[in-house]
Amino acid sequence: MENLFSLLEKGGFAMYPLLVLSVVSWAIIVERALNSRRSFYIPRNLDQIKSLIASKDMDGAIKILTLHNTEGNKVISKVLDYYSKGHTREEILKEIDMDLSLILSKLEKNLPILSTVASISPLLGLFGTITGLIKVFSAFALTELEQGMLLLSKGISEALIAAATGLAVAIPALFAYWVFKVLAINTLNKLEEELVEIMRLLK
C-alpha cells in the first residue's frame, strides 16, 4: 500500500483519475467474466430438447426448458409457445427479434465503459507527461544548475510514470473489451443457429 501511495505521489495529478479508471475497468472485467458465460445464454440438454421437438413432444421440451432459467431457455420456450398457438414462422421470428436484441445488450453490458477507459487512459497519461515536463522545465529555468538537474530527473521520472500508468490501464481494458465483444457475438450467433434449427424442426 505504501508503494502505491509513493507511486501516486511520483506520478503527479494524472495518477488519481488513472487509479479510478483502473478500478472501474477491473470491476467490469470481473463482472463480465462472471456474467457473460455461454451457459447463461445457451440452453443445456439442447440435443434432448431438439429430439423432443422433432418427435412433436412440445410439453416434454418445455418441461426441460423450465428446469434452467437461461436467456436461451426463455426464447426457445417462447418459440414453442407461439408455435403451439398457431403462429406462422414469420410471426414467431418477428416476436423473438426483440428478445435477441435484449440478449445482445446483456452480453455487451458495460463494454462501452471499457472502451472509454481504453481510450481515455493513454490521454491522461500523456497529460501527466506534459504537465510533468512543463513543471520541471519551469523550475529548471529558475534554479541553479545542480538543483535544476535534480528537478529535471525528478520531473522526467514523473512524466514517464504517468505515461506508463496510462498504458497499463488502457491495455487490459482494450484487450478485455475485444475478448468480451467476440464472446458476445459468438454466443448470440450460436443461439441464433440453434433457433434456426428448432424452427426447421417445427415445420
PDB file of C-alpha atoms in Angstrom:
ATOM      1  CA  MET A   1       0.000   0.000   0.000  1.00  0.00           C
ATOM      2  CA  GLU A   2       2.897   2.317   0.821  1.00  0.00           C
ATOM      3  CA  ASN A   3       4.394   1.644  -2.614  1.00  0.00           C
ATOM      4  CA  LEU A   4       1.063   2.546  -4.232  1.00  0.00           C
ATOM      5  CA  PHE A   5       0.907   5.902  -2.462  1.00  0.00           C
ATOM      6  CA  SER A   6       4.529   6.535  -3.340  1.00  0.00           C
ATOM      7  CA  LEU A   7       3.803   5.803  -6.995  1.00  0.00           C
ATOM      8  CA  LEU A   8       0.763   8.082  -6.950  1.00  0.00           C
ATOM      9  CA  GLU A   9       2.860  10.867  -5.490  1.00  0.00           C
ATOM     10  CA  LYS A  10       5.661  10.410  -8.000  1.00  0.00           C
ATOM     11  CA  GLY A  11       3.325  10.233 -10.991  1.00  0.00           C
ATOM     12  CA  GLY A  12       1.575  13.518 -10.319  1.00  0.00           C
ATOM     13  CA  PHE A  13      -2.086  14.549 -10.533  1.00  0.00           C
ATOM     14  CA  ALA A  14      -2.932  12.328 -13.529  1.00  0.00           C
ATOM     15  CA  MET A  15      -2.336   9.222 -11.420  1.00  0.00           C
ATOM     16  CA  TYR A  16      -5.524   9.718  -9.390  1.00  0.00           C
ATOM     17  CA  PRO A  17      -8.028   9.585 -12.273  1.00  0.00           C
ATOM     18  CA  LEU A  18      -5.985   6.736 -13.749  1.00  0.00           C
ATOM     19  CA  LEU A  19      -6.353   4.836 -10.465  1.00  0.00           C
ATOM     20  CA  VAL A  20     -10.125   5.351 -10.561  1.00  0.00           C
ATOM     21  CA  LEU A  21     -10.289   4.183 -14.187  1.00  0.00           C
ATOM     22  CA  SER A  22      -8.218   1.125 -13.348  1.00  0.00           C
ATOM     23  CA  VAL A  23     -10.569   0.136 -10.509  1.00  0.00           C
ATOM     24  CA  VAL A  24     -13.607   0.664 -12.759  1.00  0.00           C
ATOM     25  CA  SER A  25     -12.160  -1.369 -15.628  1.00  0.00           C
ATOM     26  CA  TRP A  26     -11.152  -4.307 -13.445  1.00  0.00           C
ATOM     27  CA  ALA A  27     -14.545  -4.303 -11.728  1.00  0.00           C
ATOM     28  CA  ILE A  28     -16.190  -4.560 -15.149  1.00  0.00           C
ATOM     29  CA  ILE A  29     -13.774  -7.278 -16.276  1.00  0.00           C
ATOM     30  CA  VAL A  30     -14.618  -9.402 -13.227  1.00  0.00           C
ATOM     31  CA  GLU A  31     -18.361  -8.737 -13.643  1.00  0.00           C
ATOM     32  CA  ARG A  32     -18.261  -9.729 -17.320  1.00  0.00           C
ATOM     33  CA  ALA A  33     -16.188 -12.832 -16.613  1.00  0.00           C
ATOM     34  CA  LEU A  34     -18.839 -13.962 -14.129  1.00  0.00           C
ATOM     35  CA  ASN A  35     -21.967 -12.970 -16.066  1.00  0.00           C
ATOM     36  CA  SER A  36     -21.193 -13.462 -19.752  1.00  0.00           C
ATOM     37  CA  ARG A  37     -20.560 -17.194 -19.673  1.00  0.00           C
ATOM     38  CA  ARG A  38     -22.183 -19.084 -22.529  1.00  0.00           C
ATOM     39  CA  SER A  39     -24.013 -21.394 -20.108  1.00  0.00           C
ATOM     40  CA  PHE A  40     -26.107 -18.376 -19.032  1.00  0.00           C
ATOM     41  CA  TYR A  41     -27.440 -17.934 -22.564  1.00  0.00           C
ATOM     42  CA  ILE A  42     -27.344 -21.300 -24.347  1.00  0.00           C
ATOM     43  CA  PRO A  43     -29.819 -23.934 -23.066  1.00  0.00           C
ATOM     44  CA  ARG A  44     -28.474 -27.122 -21.578  1.00  0.00           C
ATOM     45  CA  ASN A  45     -29.588 -30.503 -22.929  1.00  0.00           C
ATOM     46  CA  LEU A  46     -30.107 -28.994 -26.378  1.00  0.00           C
ATOM     47  CA  ASP A  47     -29.870 -32.343 -28.126  1.00  0.00           C
ATOM     48  CA  GLN A  48     -32.592 -33.780 -25.889  1.00  0.00           C
ATOM     49  CA  ILE A  49     -34.764 -30.702 -26.397  1.00  0.00           C
ATOM     50  CA  LYS A  50     -34.398 -30.856 -30.180  1.00  0.00           C
ATOM     51  CA  SER A  51     -35.129 -34.585 -30.131  1.00  0.00           C
ATOM     52  CA  LEU A  52     -38.389 -33.961 -28.258  1.00  0.00           C
ATOM     53  CA  ILE A  53     -39.329 -31.151 -30.650  1.00  0.00           C
ATOM     54  CA  ALA A  54     -38.644 -33.389 -33.631  1.00  0.00           C
ATOM     55  CA  SER A  55     -40.981 -36.002 -32.151  1.00  0.00           C
ATOM     56  CA  LYS A  56     -43.612 -33.255 -31.572  1.00  0.00           C
ATOM     57  CA  ASP A  57     -43.434 -33.641 -27.782  1.00  0.00           C
ATOM     58  CA  MET A  58     -43.707 -29.919 -27.061  1.00  0.00           C
ATOM     59  CA  ASP A  59     -44.769 -30.402 -23.437  1.00  0.00           C
ATOM     60  CA  GLY A  60     -41.702 -32.505 -22.741  1.00  0.00           C
ATOM     61  CA  ALA A  61     -39.406 -29.954 -24.399  1.00  0.00           C
ATOM     62  CA  ILE A  62     -40.969 -27.061 -22.454  1.00  0.00           C
ATOM     63  CA  LYS A  63     -40.665 -29.031 -19.209  1.00  0.00           C
ATOM     64  CA  ILE A  64     -36.921 -29.456 -19.739  1.00  0.00           C
ATOM     65  CA  LEU A  65     -36.563 -25.803 -20.724  1.00  0.00           C
ATOM     66  CA  THR A  66     -38.169 -24.675 -17.464  1.00  0.00           C
ATOM     67  CA  LEU A  67     -35.524 -26.516 -15.437  1.00  0.00           C
ATOM     68  CA  HIS A  68     -32.979 -23.759 -16.131  1.00  0.00           C
ATOM     69  CA  ASN A  69     -33.704 -20.052 -16.259  1.00  0.00           C
ATOM     70  CA  THR A  70     -31.250 -19.043 -19.006  1.00  0.00           C
ATOM     71  CA  GLU A  71     -31.958 -16.420 -21.659  1.00  0.00           C
ATOM     72  CA  GLY A  72     -31.852 -19.097 -24.350  1.00  0.00           C
ATOM     73  CA  ASN A  73     -34.358 -21.259 -22.499  1.00  0.00           C
ATOM     74  CA  LYS A  74     -36.771 -18.328 -22.320  1.00  0.00           C
ATOM     75  CA  VAL A  75     -36.510 -17.595 -26.042  1.00  0.00           C
ATOM     76  CA  ILE A  76     -36.958 -21.228 -27.096  1.00  0.00           C
ATOM     77  CA  SER A  77     -39.889 -21.608 -24.711  1.00  0.00           C
ATOM     78  CA  LYS A  78     -41.427 -18.526 -26.308  1.00  0.00           C
ATOM     79  CA  VAL A  79     -40.919 -20.029 -29.784  1.00  0.00           C
ATOM     80  CA  LEU A  80     -42.650 -23.259 -28.772  1.00  0.00           C
ATOM     81  CA  ASP A  81     -45.459 -21.352 -27.079  1.00  0.00           C
ATOM     82  CA  TYR A  82     -46.134 -19.245 -30.177  1.00  0.00           C
ATOM     83  CA  TYR A  83     -45.916 -22.330 -32.389  1.00  0.00           C
ATOM     84  CA  SER A  84     -48.453 -24.192 -30.246  1.00  0.00           C
ATOM     85  CA  LYS A  85     -50.811 -21.204 -30.618  1.00  0.00           C
ATOM     86  CA  GLY A  86     -50.685 -21.453 -34.401  1.00  0.00           C
ATOM     87  CA  HIS A  87     -48.397 -18.515 -35.234  1.00  0.00           C
ATOM     88  CA  THR A  88     -46.552 -18.621 -38.526  1.00  0.00           C
ATOM     89  CA  ARG A  89     -42.749 -18.821 -38.837  1.00  0.00           C
ATOM     90  CA  GLU A  90     -42.568 -15.150 -39.846  1.00  0.00           C
ATOM     91  CA  GLU A  91     -44.671 -14.082 -36.854  1.00  0.00           C
ATOM     92  CA  ILE A  92     -42.511 -16.103 -34.467  1.00  0.00           C
ATOM     93  CA  LEU A  93     -39.275 -14.643 -35.868  1.00  0.00           C
ATOM     94  CA  LYS A  94     -40.704 -11.142 -35.549  1.00  0.00           C
ATOM     95  CA  GLU A  95     -41.675 -11.772 -31.924  1.00  0.00           C
ATOM     96  CA  ILE A  96     -38.268 -13.097 -30.854  1.00  0.00           C
ATOM     97  CA  ASP A  97     -36.266 -10.453 -32.715  1.00  0.00           C
ATOM     98  CA  MET A  98     -36.602  -8.055 -29.786  1.00  0.00           C
ATOM     99  CA  ASP A  99     -35.638 -10.824 -27.361  1.00  0.00           C
ATOM    100  CA  LEU A 100     -32.412 -11.429 -29.286  1.00  0.00           C
ATOM    101  CA  SER A 101     -31.650  -7.694 -29.245  1.00  0.00           C
ATOM    102  CA  LEU A 102     -32.110  -7.641 -25.470  1.00  0.00           C
ATOM    103  CA  ILE A 103     -29.842 -10.674 -25.094  1.00  0.00           C
ATOM    104  CA  LEU A 104     -27.139  -8.933 -27.124  1.00  0.00           C
ATOM    105  CA  SER A 105     -27.420  -5.846 -24.924  1.00  0.00           C
ATOM    106  CA  LYS A 106     -26.988  -8.049 -21.842  1.00  0.00           C
ATOM    107  CA  LEU A 107     -23.973  -9.769 -23.406  1.00  0.00           C
ATOM    108  CA  GLU A 108     -22.389  -6.387 -24.161  1.00  0.00           C
ATOM    109  CA  LYS A 109     -23.293  -4.787 -20.831  1.00  0.00           C
ATOM    110  CA  ASN A 110     -20.644  -2.287 -19.645  1.00  0.00           C
ATOM    111  CA  LEU A 111     -18.413  -2.905 -22.670  1.00  0.00           C
ATOM    112  CA  PRO A 112     -18.735   0.748 -23.826  1.00  0.00           C
ATOM    113  CA  ILE A 113     -17.271   1.772 -20.466  1.00  0.00           C
ATOM    114  CA  LEU A 114     -14.262  -0.499 -21.050  1.00  0.00           C
ATOM    115  CA  SER A 115     -13.810   1.032 -24.482  1.00  0.00           C
ATOM    116  CA  THR A 116     -13.954   4.526 -22.968  1.00  0.00           C
ATOM    117  CA  VAL A 117     -11.370   3.615 -20.326  1.00  0.00           C
ATOM    118  CA  ALA A 118      -9.070   2.232 -23.012  1.00  0.00           C
ATOM    119  CA  SER A 119      -9.407   5.481 -24.988  1.00  0.00           C
ATOM    120  CA  ILE A 120      -9.067   7.971 -22.134  1.00  0.00           C
ATOM    121  CA  SER A 121      -6.261   6.356 -20.113  1.00  0.00           C
ATOM    122  CA  PRO A 122      -3.411   6.965 -22.605  1.00  0.00           C
ATOM    123  CA  LEU A 123      -4.574  10.570 -22.981  1.00  0.00           C
ATOM    124  CA  LEU A 124      -4.484  11.055 -19.229  1.00  0.00           C
ATOM    125  CA  GLY A 125      -1.043   9.502 -19.190  1.00  0.00           C
ATOM    126  CA  LEU A 126       0.033  11.925 -21.903  1.00  0.00           C
ATOM    127  CA  PHE A 127      -1.491  14.788 -19.947  1.00  0.00           C
ATOM    128  CA  GLY A 128       0.542  13.734 -16.911  1.00  0.00           C
ATOM    129  CA  THR A 129       3.651  13.543 -19.063  1.00  0.00           C
ATOM    130  CA  ILE A 130       3.178  17.048 -20.448  1.00  0.00           C
ATOM    131  CA  THR A 131       2.329  18.647 -17.099  1.00  0.00           C
ATOM    132  CA  GLY A 132       5.315  16.927 -15.530  1.00  0.00           C
ATOM    133  CA  LEU A 133       7.660  18.277 -18.187  1.00  0.00           C
ATOM    134  CA  ILE A 134       6.166  21.773 -18.001  1.00  0.00           C
ATOM    135  CA  LYS A 135       6.631  21.779 -14.245  1.00  0.00           C
ATOM    136  CA  VAL A 136      10.232  20.622 -14.377  1.00  0.00           C
ATOM    137  CA  PHE A 137      11.380  22.956 -17.142  1.00  0.00           C
ATOM    138  CA  SER A 138       9.688  25.906 -15.436  1.00  0.00           C
ATOM    139  CA  ALA A 139      11.511  25.089 -12.200  1.00  0.00           C
ATOM    140  CA  PHE A 140      14.738  24.348 -14.072  1.00  0.00           C
ATOM    141  CA  ALA A 141      14.775  27.860 -15.509  1.00  0.00           C
ATOM    142  CA  LEU A 142      14.597  29.416 -12.028  1.00  0.00           C
ATOM    143  CA  THR A 143      17.211  27.317 -10.198  1.00  0.00           C
ATOM    144  CA  GLU A 144      20.925  26.723 -10.243  1.00  0.00           C
ATOM    145  CA  LEU A 145      22.384  24.044 -12.482  1.00  0.00           C
ATOM    146  CA  GLU A 146      22.929  21.350  -9.871  1.00  0.00           C
ATOM    147  CA  GLN A 147      19.487  21.732  -8.308  1.00  0.00           C
ATOM    148  CA  GLY A 148      17.975  22.081 -11.764  1.00  0.00           C
ATOM    149  CA  MET A 149      19.412  18.749 -12.861  1.00  0.00           C
ATOM    150  CA  LEU A 150      17.844  17.121  -9.801  1.00  0.00           C
ATOM    151  CA  LEU A 151      14.488  18.673 -10.630  1.00  0.00           C
ATOM    152  CA  LEU A 152      14.873  17.612 -14.251  1.00  0.00           C
ATOM    153  CA  SER A 153      15.426  13.960 -13.370  1.00  0.00           C
ATOM    154  CA  LYS A 154      12.508  14.037 -10.928  1.00  0.00           C
ATOM    155  CA  GLY A 155      10.217  15.628 -13.486  1.00  0.00           C
ATOM    156  CA  ILE A 156      11.151  13.182 -16.223  1.00  0.00           C
ATOM    157  CA  SER A 157      10.500  10.329 -13.801  1.00  0.00           C
ATOM    158  CA  GLU A 158       7.048  11.766 -13.041  1.00  0.00           C
ATOM    159  CA  ALA A 159       6.302  12.132 -16.743  1.00  0.00           C
ATOM    160  CA  LEU A 160       7.337   8.560 -17.552  1.00  0.00           C
ATOM    161  CA  ILE A 161       5.388   7.109 -14.621  1.00  0.00           C
ATOM    162  CA  ALA A 162       2.221   8.871 -15.782  1.00  0.00           C
ATOM    163  CA  ALA A 163       2.669   7.691 -19.373  1.00  0.00           C
ATOM    164  CA  ALA A 164       3.402   4.101 -18.338  1.00  0.00           C
ATOM    165  CA  THR A 165       0.427   4.037 -15.961  1.00  0.00           C
ATOM    166  CA  GLY A 166      -1.883   5.301 -18.698  1.00  0.00           C
ATOM    167  CA  LEU A 167      -0.811   2.426 -20.937  1.00  0.00           C
ATOM    168  CA  ALA A 168      -1.000  -0.077 -18.063  1.00  0.00           C
ATOM    169  CA  VAL A 169      -4.653   0.889 -17.505  1.00  0.00           C
ATOM    170  CA  ALA A 170      -5.580   1.071 -21.196  1.00  0.00           C
ATOM    171  CA  ILE A 171      -4.080  -2.204 -22.450  1.00  0.00           C
ATOM    172  CA  PRO A 172      -6.023  -4.636 -20.187  1.00  0.00           C
ATOM    173  CA  ALA A 173      -9.222  -2.641 -20.723  1.00  0.00           C
ATOM    174  CA  LEU A 174      -8.862  -2.735 -24.502  1.00  0.00           C
ATOM    175  CA  PHE A 175      -7.922  -6.427 -24.532  1.00  0.00           C
ATOM    176  CA  ALA A 176     -10.863  -7.328 -22.290  1.00  0.00           C
ATOM    177  CA  TYR A 177     -13.219  -5.233 -24.425  1.00  0.00           C
ATOM    178  CA  TRP A 178     -12.416  -7.195 -27.575  1.00  0.00           C
ATOM    179  CA  VAL A 179     -12.421 -10.557 -25.806  1.00  0.00           C
ATOM    180  CA  PHE A 180     -15.889  -9.975 -24.350  1.00  0.00           C
ATOM    181  CA  LYS A 181     -17.094  -8.428 -27.621  1.00  0.00           C
ATOM    182  CA  VAL A 182     -16.090 -11.541 -29.572  1.00  0.00           C
ATOM    183  CA  LEU A 183     -17.593 -13.818 -26.902  1.00  0.00           C
ATOM    184  CA  ALA A 184     -20.871 -11.876 -27.060  1.00  0.00           C
ATOM    185  CA  ILE A 185     -21.085 -12.161 -30.851  1.00  0.00           C
ATOM    186  CA  ASN A 186     -20.189 -15.869 -30.801  1.00  0.00           C
ATOM    187  CA  THR A 187     -22.743 -16.621 -28.088  1.00  0.00           C
ATOM    188  CA  LEU A 188     -25.517 -14.775 -29.937  1.00  0.00           C
ATOM    189  CA  ASN A 189     -24.597 -16.481 -33.217  1.00  0.00           C
ATOM    190  CA  LYS A 190     -24.718 -19.881 -31.521  1.00  0.00           C
ATOM    191  CA  LEU A 191     -28.149 -19.120 -30.049  1.00  0.00           C
ATOM    192  CA  GLU A 192     -29.438 -17.943 -33.433  1.00  0.00           C
ATOM    193  CA  GLU A 193     -28.130 -21.126 -35.080  1.00  0.00           C
ATOM    194  CA  GLU A 194     -29.983 -23.251 -32.532  1.00  0.00           C
ATOM    195  CA  LEU A 195     -33.165 -21.230 -33.053  1.00  0.00           C
ATOM    196  CA  VAL A 196     -32.924 -21.742 -36.822  1.00  0.00           C
ATOM    197  CA  GLU A 197     -32.510 -25.478 -36.260  1.00  0.00           C
ATOM    198  CA  ILE A 198     -35.508 -25.561 -33.936  1.00  0.00           C
ATOM    199  CA  MET A 199     -37.620 -23.601 -36.432  1.00  0.00           C
ATOM    200  CA  ARG A 200     -36.665 -26.144 -39.066  1.00  0.00           C
ATOM    201  CA  LEU A 201     -37.778 -28.975 -36.778  1.00  0.00           C
ATOM    202  CA  LEU A 202     -41.136 -27.273 -36.232  1.00  0.00           C
ATOM    203  CA  LYS A 203     -42.083 -27.421 -39.906  1.00  0.00           C
TER     204      LYS A 203
END
